[in-house]
Short mmCIF file of C-alpha atoms and ligand atoms in Angstrom, two decimals:
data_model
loop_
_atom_site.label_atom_id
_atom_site.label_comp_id
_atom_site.label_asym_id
_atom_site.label_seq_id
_atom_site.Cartn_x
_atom_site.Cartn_y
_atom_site.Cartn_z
CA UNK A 220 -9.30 43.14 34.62
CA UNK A 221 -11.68 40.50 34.90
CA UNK A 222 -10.29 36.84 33.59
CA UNK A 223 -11.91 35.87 29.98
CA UNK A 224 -12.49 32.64 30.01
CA UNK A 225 -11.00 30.76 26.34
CA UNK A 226 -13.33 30.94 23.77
CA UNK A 227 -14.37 27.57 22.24
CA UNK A 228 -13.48 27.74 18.95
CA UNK A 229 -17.27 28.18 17.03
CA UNK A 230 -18.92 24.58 16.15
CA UNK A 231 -19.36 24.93 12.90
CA UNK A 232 -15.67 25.21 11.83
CA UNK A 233 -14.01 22.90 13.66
CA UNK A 234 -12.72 19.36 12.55
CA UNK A 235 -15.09 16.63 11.87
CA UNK A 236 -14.46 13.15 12.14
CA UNK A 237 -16.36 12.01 8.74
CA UNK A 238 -16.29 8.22 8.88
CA UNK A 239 -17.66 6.86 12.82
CA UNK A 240 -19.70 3.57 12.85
CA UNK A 241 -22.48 3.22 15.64
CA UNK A 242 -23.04 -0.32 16.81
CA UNK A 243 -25.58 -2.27 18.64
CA UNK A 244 -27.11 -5.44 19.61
CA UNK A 245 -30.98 -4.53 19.48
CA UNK A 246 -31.52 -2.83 23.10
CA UNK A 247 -34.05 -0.30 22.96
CA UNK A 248 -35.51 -1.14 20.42
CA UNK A 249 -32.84 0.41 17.89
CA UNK A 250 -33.33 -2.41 15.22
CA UNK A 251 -29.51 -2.82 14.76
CA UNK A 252 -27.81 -6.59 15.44
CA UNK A 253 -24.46 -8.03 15.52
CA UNK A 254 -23.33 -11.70 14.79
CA UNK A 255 -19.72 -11.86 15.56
CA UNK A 256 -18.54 -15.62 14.80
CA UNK A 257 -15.38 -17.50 14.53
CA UNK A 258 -11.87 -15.45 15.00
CA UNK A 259 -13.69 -11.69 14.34
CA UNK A 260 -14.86 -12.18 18.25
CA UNK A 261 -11.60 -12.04 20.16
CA UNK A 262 -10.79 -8.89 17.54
CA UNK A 263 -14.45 -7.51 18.48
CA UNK A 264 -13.70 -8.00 21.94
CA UNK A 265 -10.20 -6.26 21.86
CA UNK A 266 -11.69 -3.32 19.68
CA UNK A 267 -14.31 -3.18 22.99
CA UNK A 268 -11.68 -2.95 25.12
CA UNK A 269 -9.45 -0.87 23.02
CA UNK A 270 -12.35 2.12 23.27
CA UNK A 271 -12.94 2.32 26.72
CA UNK A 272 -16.09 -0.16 26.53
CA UNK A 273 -17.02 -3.57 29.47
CA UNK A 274 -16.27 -6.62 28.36
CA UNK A 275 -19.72 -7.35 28.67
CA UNK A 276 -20.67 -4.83 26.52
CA UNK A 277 -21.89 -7.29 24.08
CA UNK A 278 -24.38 -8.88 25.94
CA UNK A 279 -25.44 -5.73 27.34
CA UNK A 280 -26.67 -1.94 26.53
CA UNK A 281 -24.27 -2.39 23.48
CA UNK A 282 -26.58 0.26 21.61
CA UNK A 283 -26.73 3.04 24.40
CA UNK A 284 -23.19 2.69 25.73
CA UNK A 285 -21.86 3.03 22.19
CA UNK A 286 -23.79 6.42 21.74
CA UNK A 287 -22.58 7.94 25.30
CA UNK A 288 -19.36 6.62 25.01
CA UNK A 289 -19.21 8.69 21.22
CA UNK A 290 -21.21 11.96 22.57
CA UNK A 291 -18.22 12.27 25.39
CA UNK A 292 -15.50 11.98 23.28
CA UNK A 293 -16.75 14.10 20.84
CA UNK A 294 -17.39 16.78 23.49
CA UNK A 295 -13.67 16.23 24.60
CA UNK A 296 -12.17 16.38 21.90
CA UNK A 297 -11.06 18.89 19.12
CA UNK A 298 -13.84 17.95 17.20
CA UNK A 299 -17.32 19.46 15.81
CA UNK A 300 -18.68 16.56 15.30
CA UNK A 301 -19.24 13.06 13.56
CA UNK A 302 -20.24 11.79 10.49
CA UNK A 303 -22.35 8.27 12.13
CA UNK A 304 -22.40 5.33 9.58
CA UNK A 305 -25.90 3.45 9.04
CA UNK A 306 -24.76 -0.29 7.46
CA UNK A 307 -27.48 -1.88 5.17
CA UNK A 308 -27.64 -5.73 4.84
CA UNK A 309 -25.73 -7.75 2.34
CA UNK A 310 -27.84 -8.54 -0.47
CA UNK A 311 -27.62 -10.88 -4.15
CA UNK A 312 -27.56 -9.10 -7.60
CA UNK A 313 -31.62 -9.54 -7.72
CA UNK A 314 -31.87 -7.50 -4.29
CA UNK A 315 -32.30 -10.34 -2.08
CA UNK A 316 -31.40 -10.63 1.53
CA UNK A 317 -28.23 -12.88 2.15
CA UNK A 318 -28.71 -13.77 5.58
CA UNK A 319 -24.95 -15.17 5.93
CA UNK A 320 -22.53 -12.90 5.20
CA UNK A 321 -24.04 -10.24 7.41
CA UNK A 322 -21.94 -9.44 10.09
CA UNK A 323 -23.73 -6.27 11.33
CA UNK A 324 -26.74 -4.05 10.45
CA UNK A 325 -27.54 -0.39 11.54
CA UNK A 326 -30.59 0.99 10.21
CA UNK A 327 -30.86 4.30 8.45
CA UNK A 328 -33.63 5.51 11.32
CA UNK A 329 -31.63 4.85 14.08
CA UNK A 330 -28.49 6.75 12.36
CA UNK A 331 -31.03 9.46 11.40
CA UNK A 332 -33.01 9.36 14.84
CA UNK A 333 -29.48 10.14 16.57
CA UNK A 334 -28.54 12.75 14.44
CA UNK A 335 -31.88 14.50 15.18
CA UNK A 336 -31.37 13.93 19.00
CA UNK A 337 -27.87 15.04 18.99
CA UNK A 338 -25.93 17.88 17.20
CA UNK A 339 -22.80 16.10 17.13
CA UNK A 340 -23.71 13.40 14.67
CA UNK A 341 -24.19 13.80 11.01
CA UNK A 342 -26.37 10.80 9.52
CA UNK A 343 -24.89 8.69 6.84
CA UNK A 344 -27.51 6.18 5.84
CA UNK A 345 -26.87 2.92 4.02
CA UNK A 346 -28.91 1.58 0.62
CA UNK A 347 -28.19 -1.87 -1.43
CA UNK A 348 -28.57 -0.23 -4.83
CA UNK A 349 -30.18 -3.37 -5.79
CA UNK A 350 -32.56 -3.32 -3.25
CA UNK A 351 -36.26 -3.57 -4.73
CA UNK A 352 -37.23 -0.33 -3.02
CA UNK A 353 -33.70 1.28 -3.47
CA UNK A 354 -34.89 4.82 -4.91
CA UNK A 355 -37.70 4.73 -2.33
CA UNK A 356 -35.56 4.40 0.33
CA UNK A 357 -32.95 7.12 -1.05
CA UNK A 358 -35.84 9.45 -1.36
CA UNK A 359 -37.30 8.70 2.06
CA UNK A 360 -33.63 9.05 3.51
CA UNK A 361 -33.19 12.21 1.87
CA UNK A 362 -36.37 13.95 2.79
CA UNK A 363 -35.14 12.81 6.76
CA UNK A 364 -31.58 14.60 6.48
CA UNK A 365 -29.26 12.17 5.33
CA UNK A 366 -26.07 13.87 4.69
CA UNK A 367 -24.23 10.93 2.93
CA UNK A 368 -24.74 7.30 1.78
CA UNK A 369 -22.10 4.37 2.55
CA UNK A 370 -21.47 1.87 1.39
CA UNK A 371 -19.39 -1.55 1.07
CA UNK A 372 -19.48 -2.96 -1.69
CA UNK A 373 -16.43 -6.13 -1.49
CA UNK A 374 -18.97 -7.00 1.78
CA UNK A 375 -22.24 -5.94 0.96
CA UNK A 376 -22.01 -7.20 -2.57
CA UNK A 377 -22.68 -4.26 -3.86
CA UNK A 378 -21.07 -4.34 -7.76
CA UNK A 379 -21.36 -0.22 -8.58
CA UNK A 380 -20.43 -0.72 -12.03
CA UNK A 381 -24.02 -2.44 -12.56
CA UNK A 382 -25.62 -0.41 -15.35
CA UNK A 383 -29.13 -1.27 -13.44
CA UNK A 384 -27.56 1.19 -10.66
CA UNK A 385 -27.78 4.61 -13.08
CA UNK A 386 -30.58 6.21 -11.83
CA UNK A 387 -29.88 5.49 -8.23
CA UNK A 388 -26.54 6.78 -8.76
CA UNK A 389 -27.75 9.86 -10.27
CA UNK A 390 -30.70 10.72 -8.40
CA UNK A 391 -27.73 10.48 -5.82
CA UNK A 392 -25.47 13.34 -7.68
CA UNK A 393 -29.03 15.38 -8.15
CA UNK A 394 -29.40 15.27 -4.83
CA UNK A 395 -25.02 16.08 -3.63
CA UNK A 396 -25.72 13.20 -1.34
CA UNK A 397 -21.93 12.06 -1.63
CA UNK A 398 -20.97 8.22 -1.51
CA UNK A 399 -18.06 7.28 1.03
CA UNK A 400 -16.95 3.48 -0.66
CA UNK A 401 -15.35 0.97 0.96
CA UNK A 402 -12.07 0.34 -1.01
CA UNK A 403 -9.33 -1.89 -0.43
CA UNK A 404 -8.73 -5.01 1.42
CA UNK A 405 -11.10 -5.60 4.94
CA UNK A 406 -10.45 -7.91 7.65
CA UNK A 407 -12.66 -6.92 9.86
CA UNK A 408 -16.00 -7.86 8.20
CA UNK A 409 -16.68 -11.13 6.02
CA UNK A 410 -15.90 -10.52 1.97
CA UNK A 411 -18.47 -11.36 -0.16
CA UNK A 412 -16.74 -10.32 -3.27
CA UNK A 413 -12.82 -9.31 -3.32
CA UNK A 414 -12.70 -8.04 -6.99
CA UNK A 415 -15.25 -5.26 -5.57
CA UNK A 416 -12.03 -3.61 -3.20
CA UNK A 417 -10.72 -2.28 -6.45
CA UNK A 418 -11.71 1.24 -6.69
CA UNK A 419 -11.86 1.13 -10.18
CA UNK A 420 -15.54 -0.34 -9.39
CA UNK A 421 -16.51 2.91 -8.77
CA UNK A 422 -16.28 4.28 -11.88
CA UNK A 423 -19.77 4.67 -12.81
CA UNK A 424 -20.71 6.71 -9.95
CA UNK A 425 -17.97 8.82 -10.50
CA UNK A 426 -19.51 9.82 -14.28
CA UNK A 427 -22.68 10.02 -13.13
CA UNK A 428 -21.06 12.92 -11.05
CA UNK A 429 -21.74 11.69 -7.73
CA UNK A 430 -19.15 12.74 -5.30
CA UNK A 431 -17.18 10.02 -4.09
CA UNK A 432 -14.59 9.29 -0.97
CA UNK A 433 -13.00 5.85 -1.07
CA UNK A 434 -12.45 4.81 1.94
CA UNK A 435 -9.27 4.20 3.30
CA UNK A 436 -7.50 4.96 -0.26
CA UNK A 437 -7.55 1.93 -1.48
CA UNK A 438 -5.12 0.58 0.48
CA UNK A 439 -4.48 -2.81 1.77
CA UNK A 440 -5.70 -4.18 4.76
CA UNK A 441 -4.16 -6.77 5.20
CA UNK A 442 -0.07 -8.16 4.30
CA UNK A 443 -1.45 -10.40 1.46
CA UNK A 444 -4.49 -8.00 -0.20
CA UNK A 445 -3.61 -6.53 -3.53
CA UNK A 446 -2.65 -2.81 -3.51
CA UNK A 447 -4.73 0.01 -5.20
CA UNK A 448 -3.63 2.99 -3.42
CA UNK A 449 -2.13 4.16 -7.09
CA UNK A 450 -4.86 3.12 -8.81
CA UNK A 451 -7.40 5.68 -6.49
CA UNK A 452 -4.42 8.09 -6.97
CA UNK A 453 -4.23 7.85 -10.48
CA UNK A 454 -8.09 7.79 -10.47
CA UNK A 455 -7.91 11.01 -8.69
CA UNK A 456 -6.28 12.79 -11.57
CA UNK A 457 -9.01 11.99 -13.94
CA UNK A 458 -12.13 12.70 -11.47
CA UNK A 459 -12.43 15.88 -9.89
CA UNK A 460 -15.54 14.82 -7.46
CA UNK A 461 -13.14 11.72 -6.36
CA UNK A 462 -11.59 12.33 -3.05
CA UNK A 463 -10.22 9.79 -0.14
CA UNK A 464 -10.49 9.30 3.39
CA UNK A 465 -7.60 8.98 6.15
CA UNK A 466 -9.88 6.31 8.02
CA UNK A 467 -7.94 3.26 9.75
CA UNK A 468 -4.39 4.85 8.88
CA UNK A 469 -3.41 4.07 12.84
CA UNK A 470 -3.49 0.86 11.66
CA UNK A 471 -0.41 -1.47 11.05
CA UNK A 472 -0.95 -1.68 7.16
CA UNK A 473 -3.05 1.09 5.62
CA UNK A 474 -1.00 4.04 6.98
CA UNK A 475 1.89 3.11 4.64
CA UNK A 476 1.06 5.57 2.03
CA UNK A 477 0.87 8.83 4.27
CA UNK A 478 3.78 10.09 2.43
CA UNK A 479 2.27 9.90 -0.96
CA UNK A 480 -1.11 11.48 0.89
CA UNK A 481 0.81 14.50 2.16
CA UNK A 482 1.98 15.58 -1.36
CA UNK A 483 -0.12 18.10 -4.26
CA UNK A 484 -2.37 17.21 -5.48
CA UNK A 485 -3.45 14.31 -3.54
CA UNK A 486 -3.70 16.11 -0.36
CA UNK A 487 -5.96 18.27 -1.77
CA UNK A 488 -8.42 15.57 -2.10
CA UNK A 489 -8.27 14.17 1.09
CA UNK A 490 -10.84 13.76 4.00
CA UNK A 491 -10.73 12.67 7.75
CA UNK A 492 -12.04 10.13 9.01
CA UNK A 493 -11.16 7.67 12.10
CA UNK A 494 -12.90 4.59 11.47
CA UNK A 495 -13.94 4.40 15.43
CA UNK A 496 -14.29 1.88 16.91
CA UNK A 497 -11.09 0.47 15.10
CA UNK A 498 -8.02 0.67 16.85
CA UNK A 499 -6.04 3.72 16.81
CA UNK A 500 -2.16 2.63 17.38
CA UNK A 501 0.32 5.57 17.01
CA UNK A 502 3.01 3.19 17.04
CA UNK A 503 3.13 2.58 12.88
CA UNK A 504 3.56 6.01 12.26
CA UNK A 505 6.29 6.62 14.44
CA UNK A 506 8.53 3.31 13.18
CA UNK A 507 7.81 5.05 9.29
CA UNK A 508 9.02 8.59 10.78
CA UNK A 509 5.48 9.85 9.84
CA UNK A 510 5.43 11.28 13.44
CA UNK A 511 8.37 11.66 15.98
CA UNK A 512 9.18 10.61 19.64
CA UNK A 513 7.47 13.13 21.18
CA UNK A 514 4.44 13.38 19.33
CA UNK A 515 3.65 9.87 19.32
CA UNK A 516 4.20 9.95 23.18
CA UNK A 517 1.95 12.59 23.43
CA UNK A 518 -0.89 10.94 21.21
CA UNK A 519 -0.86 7.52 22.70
CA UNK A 520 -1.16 9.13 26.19
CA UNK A 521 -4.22 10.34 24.61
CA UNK A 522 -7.12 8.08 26.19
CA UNK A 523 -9.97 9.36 23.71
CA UNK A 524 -9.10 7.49 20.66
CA UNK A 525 -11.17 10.21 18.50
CA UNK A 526 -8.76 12.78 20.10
CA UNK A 527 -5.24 10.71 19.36
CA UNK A 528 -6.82 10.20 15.54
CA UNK A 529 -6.89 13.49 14.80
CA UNK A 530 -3.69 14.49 16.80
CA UNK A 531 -1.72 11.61 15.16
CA UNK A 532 -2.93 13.00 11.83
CA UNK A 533 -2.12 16.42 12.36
CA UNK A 534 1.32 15.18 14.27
CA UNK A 535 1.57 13.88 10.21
CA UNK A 536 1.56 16.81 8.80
CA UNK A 537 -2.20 16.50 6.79
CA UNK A 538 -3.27 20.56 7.07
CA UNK A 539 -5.82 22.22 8.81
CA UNK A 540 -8.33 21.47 5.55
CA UNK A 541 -8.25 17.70 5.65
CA UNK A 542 -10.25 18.02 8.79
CA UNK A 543 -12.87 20.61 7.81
CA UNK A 544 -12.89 19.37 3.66
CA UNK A 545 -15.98 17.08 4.19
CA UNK A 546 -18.62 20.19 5.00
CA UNK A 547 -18.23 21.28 1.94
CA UNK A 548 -18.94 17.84 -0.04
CA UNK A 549 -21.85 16.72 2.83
CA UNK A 550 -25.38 16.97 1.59
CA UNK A 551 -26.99 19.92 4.20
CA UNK A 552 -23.75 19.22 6.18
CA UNK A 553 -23.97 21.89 8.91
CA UNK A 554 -22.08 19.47 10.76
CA UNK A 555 -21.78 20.79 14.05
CA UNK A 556 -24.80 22.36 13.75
CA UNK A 557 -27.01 18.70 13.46
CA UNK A 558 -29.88 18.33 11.17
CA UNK A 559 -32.76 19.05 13.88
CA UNK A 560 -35.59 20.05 12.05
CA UNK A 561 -34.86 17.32 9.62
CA UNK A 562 -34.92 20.18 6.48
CA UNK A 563 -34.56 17.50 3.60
CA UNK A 564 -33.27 19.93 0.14
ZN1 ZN B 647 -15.39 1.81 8.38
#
């Protein structure tokens, strides 16, 4: 009998990674920039490192090396695909540019662009509610695919409790184009505003009946952040269309409330997500027993850091529907399948 070769399991039903930043410096013509200043560059230049990137990265091809460098994991790895992250610019209450705070920018055509270029990425664009042209650009990015809209709003400034917000936020539950929201502590990017971790900020969104993930569950980032894992938890209980995403939990800190995330009926409204190109350390889950020995040997020997986030996550214990949840709540989210054609709905 002739040898049948393994069957790939089909595209469109396996795992996808729902929360992958893209980054660049400009080359090619992408649009995107990146000002890393004071002590976020030796951490940039470790997270380089830490994903397989030159040091030189930064001065280089940042853009294209970033893309192949995602495309080849993906294809190695258990995955379908990738939800890519546009990241809009920080902007005041009036819908002005702040040129400080802005550590990095991706625009939504390049996020778009690569989706339409390759099936493996799912384009999440990025709009500053207050932005002058906000509803012209959520129209515009919803006529070109977009599958979901990110935001951050302790670093963007973004206050989503802002009554002036309504009709963006609704036009964005007319639409199912869900919202992943930052929530919780960051270290990684400057704060703007710290009050805005608090998920609570994302109540309005939540009854206009937009779908929300928050973003890490609200947990701390760093030792000294407050906590709000329980109040996304509790929030959980009162919004159906509220869910939260594993992202950065192979990180020291935020993977402390795993246990808690593994129980009904929280687990049922959780979403995967790695966070790439933050580090992915199994080491924190193994010294809370979240994985043993052996499977945290077997993960860190893992060199594709999409690949040991997933496999340290299912080494947890989240089931087989944490990684496939997100196709159902993505606007047109084929994912797997791309959006070529660029069918807005
Ligand atoms: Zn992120």
């Amino acid at each position: 009998m002739a040898p049948v070769a393994p069957t790939k399991p089909d595209l469109a039903s396996r795992p996808i990674d729902m929360h992958v930043h893209v980054v660049g410096n400009g080359t090619g013509g992408t649009g995107c920039w990146l000002r890393v200043t004071g002590w976020h560059r030796p951490l940039a230049a470790l997270m380089l490192r830490h994903i397989g990137l030159p040091g030189d990265a930064m001065s280089g091809d940042l853009d294209g090396l970033c893309v192949e460098l995602l495309l080849k994991q993906i294809r190695c790895s258990s995955l379908g695909g990738a939800v890519i992250l546009a990241q809009d610019q920080v902007h005041d209450d009036q819908g002005k540019v702040m040129a400080d705070p802005g550590a990095f920018y991706v625009p939504n055509d390049y996020v778009i662009a690569l989706a339409r270029k390759h099936s493996e990425f799912l384009p999440a664009v990025s709009i500053h509610p207050a932005r002058p042209d906000a509803l012209e650009e959520l129209e515009r990015c919803l006529a070109a695919g977009a599958v979901m809209m990110k935001c951050l709003p302790n670093c963007q400034n973004i206050n989503c409790a802002d009554r002036r917000f309504t009709r963006f936020w609704e036009r964005m539950a007319e639409a199912k184009l869900p919202l992943l929201a930052h929530t919780g502590g960051e270290h990684t990017l400057p704060v703007v505003q710290p009050a805005y971790a608090d998920p609570r900020i994302l109540t309005l969104p939540l009854e206009c009946g937009v779908t929300v993930i928050a973003a890490h569950c609200a947990t701390k980032s760093g030792l000294f952040d407050p906590e709000y894992f329980h109040v996304f938890a509790e929030m959980t209980r009162r919004f159906p269309n509220l869910y939260g995403d594993t992202s950065a939990f192979n990180v020291p800190i935020r993977g402390r409330h795993v246990p808690e995330c593994l129980k009904e009926p929280l687990v049922g409204r959780m979403v995967h997500g790695s966070d790439f190109p933050v580090p992915v350390y199994g080491h924190w889950a193994w010294m809370r027993g979240s994985v043993n020995w052996k499977s945290f040997r077997r993960c860190q020997r893992e060199r594709n850091l999409l690949e040991r986030d997933y496999q340290l996550k299912v080494a947890m214990g989240f089931p087989p529907e944490t990684f496939t949840r997100i196709r159902g709540l993505l606007r047109n989210g084929k994912a797997g399948e791309g959006i070529a054609g660029g069918k807005g709905r």
